[in-house]
Amino acid sequence: IDRVYINPIRTFYVPNAFTPDKDRINDGFRAYGEGYDWSTYEMIIYNRWGQEIFRTNIIEEVWNGTFKNEKVENDIYSWRVHISDFNGRTYPFRGFVSLIR
């Protein structure tokens, strides 16, 4: 018996800017993708001083540009995502996002 192993296609996308100005276009920041076990998802966002200002384990939850219910300033923020595929392999992703009001 011949066996064919098919690796799932994995895609991961995070925008590099968003505009939380309540115009319903790009108002929130989150990751998107396919081929991952979303129950293992974790996203953390940091300000320029390395302070954690947002954390979520829910892929649909967006960061709305606030910290402690206060709007944060226009700036570049760093983010980190850890997620695993269905084979248990963990992928660390890191990047930056510009917040523009």
C-alpha positions as semicolon CSV with decimal commas, in nm:
position;residue;x (nm);y (nm);z (nm)
1;I;0,000;0,000;0,000
2;D;0,139;0,337;-0,102
3;R;0,084;0,625;0,136
4;V;0,055;0,985;0,041
5;Y;0,122;1,247;0,307
6;I;-0,020;1,588;0,243
7;N;0,104;1,881;0,443
8;P;-0,168;2,134;0,507
9;I;-0,130;2,475;0,354
10;R;-0,071;2,734;0,622
11;T;-0,123;3,104;0,568
12;F;-0,071;3,381;0,819
13;Y;-0,136;3,751;0,768
14;V;-0,116;4,051;0,998
15;P;-0,177;4,403;0,865
16;N;0,098;4,661;0,912
17;A;-0,139;4,950;0,994
18;F;-0,490;5,018;1,120
19;T;-0,709;5,321;1,182
20;P;-0,933;5,293;1,491
21;D;-1,140;5,600;1,403
22;K;-1,483;5,429;1,413
23;D;-1,544;5,458;1,038
24;R;-1,585;5,075;1,029
25;I;-1,286;5,040;0,795
26;N;-0,970;4,890;0,951
27;D;-1,090;4,986;1,300
28;G;-0,932;4,685;1,473
29;F;-0,603;4,499;1,461
30;R;-0,585;4,118;1,454
31;A;-0,420;3,825;1,277
32;Y;-0,572;3,613;0,999
33;G;-0,482;3,276;0,856
34;E;-0,557;2,915;0,779
35;G;-0,407;2,580;0,867
36;Y;-0,341;2,652;1,235
37;D;-0,495;2,527;1,556
38;W;-0,657;2,852;1,670
39;S;-0,709;2,714;2,021
40;T;-0,331;2,762;2,067
41;Y;-0,333;3,125;1,948
42;E;-0,185;3,402;2,160
43;M;-0,123;3,763;2,054
44;I;0,052;4,024;2,266
45;I;0,099;4,390;2,173
46;Y;0,365;4,614;2,326
47;N;0,425;4,988;2,325
48;R;0,763;5,140;2,237
49;W;0,888;5,093;2,595
50;G;0,810;4,721;2,592
51;Q;0,504;4,748;2,813
52;E;0,236;4,492;2,735
53;I;-0,080;4,681;2,641
54;F;-0,297;4,407;2,490
55;R;-0,318;4,027;2,511
56;T;-0,567;3,780;2,366
57;N;-0,608;3,409;2,308
58;I;-0,910;3,456;2,080
59;I;-0,835;3,499;1,709
60;E;-1,153;3,701;1,646
61;E;-1,076;3,949;1,925
62;V;-0,933;4,272;1,789
63;W;-0,718;4,539;1,949
64;N;-0,906;4,868;1,918
65;G;-0,612;5,098;1,991
66;T;-0,673;5,142;2,362
67;F;-0,492;5,059;2,684
68;K;-0,684;5,059;3,013
69;N;-0,984;5,203;2,823
70;E;-0,784;5,507;2,706
71;K;-0,690;5,575;2,344
72;V;-0,320;5,524;2,278
73;E;-0,128;5,770;2,063
74;N;-0,044;5,739;1,695
75;D;0,271;5,530;1,700
76;I;0,429;5,204;1,593
77;Y;0,357;4,909;1,822
78;S;0,525;4,570;1,826
79;W;0,328;4,248;1,835
80;R;0,407;3,883;1,900
81;V;0,197;3,579;1,806
82;H;0,253;3,218;1,905
83;I;0,041;2,952;1,740
84;S;0,066;2,582;1,666
85;D;-0,034;2,379;1,365
86;F;-0,240;2,062;1,390
87;N;0,079;1,855;1,420
88;G;0,180;2,043;1,735
89;R;0,460;2,248;1,578
90;T;0,471;2,599;1,728
91;Y;0,530;2,906;1,515
92;P;0,645;3,237;1,661
93;F;0,558;3,545;1,458
94;R;0,670;3,901;1,536
95;G;0,616;4,233;1,372
96;F;0,510;4,595;1,395
97;V;0,184;4,779;1,337
98;S;0,124;5,148;1,284
99;L;-0,173;5,298;1,460
100;I;-0,312;5,595;1,266
101;R;-0,615;5,791;1,385
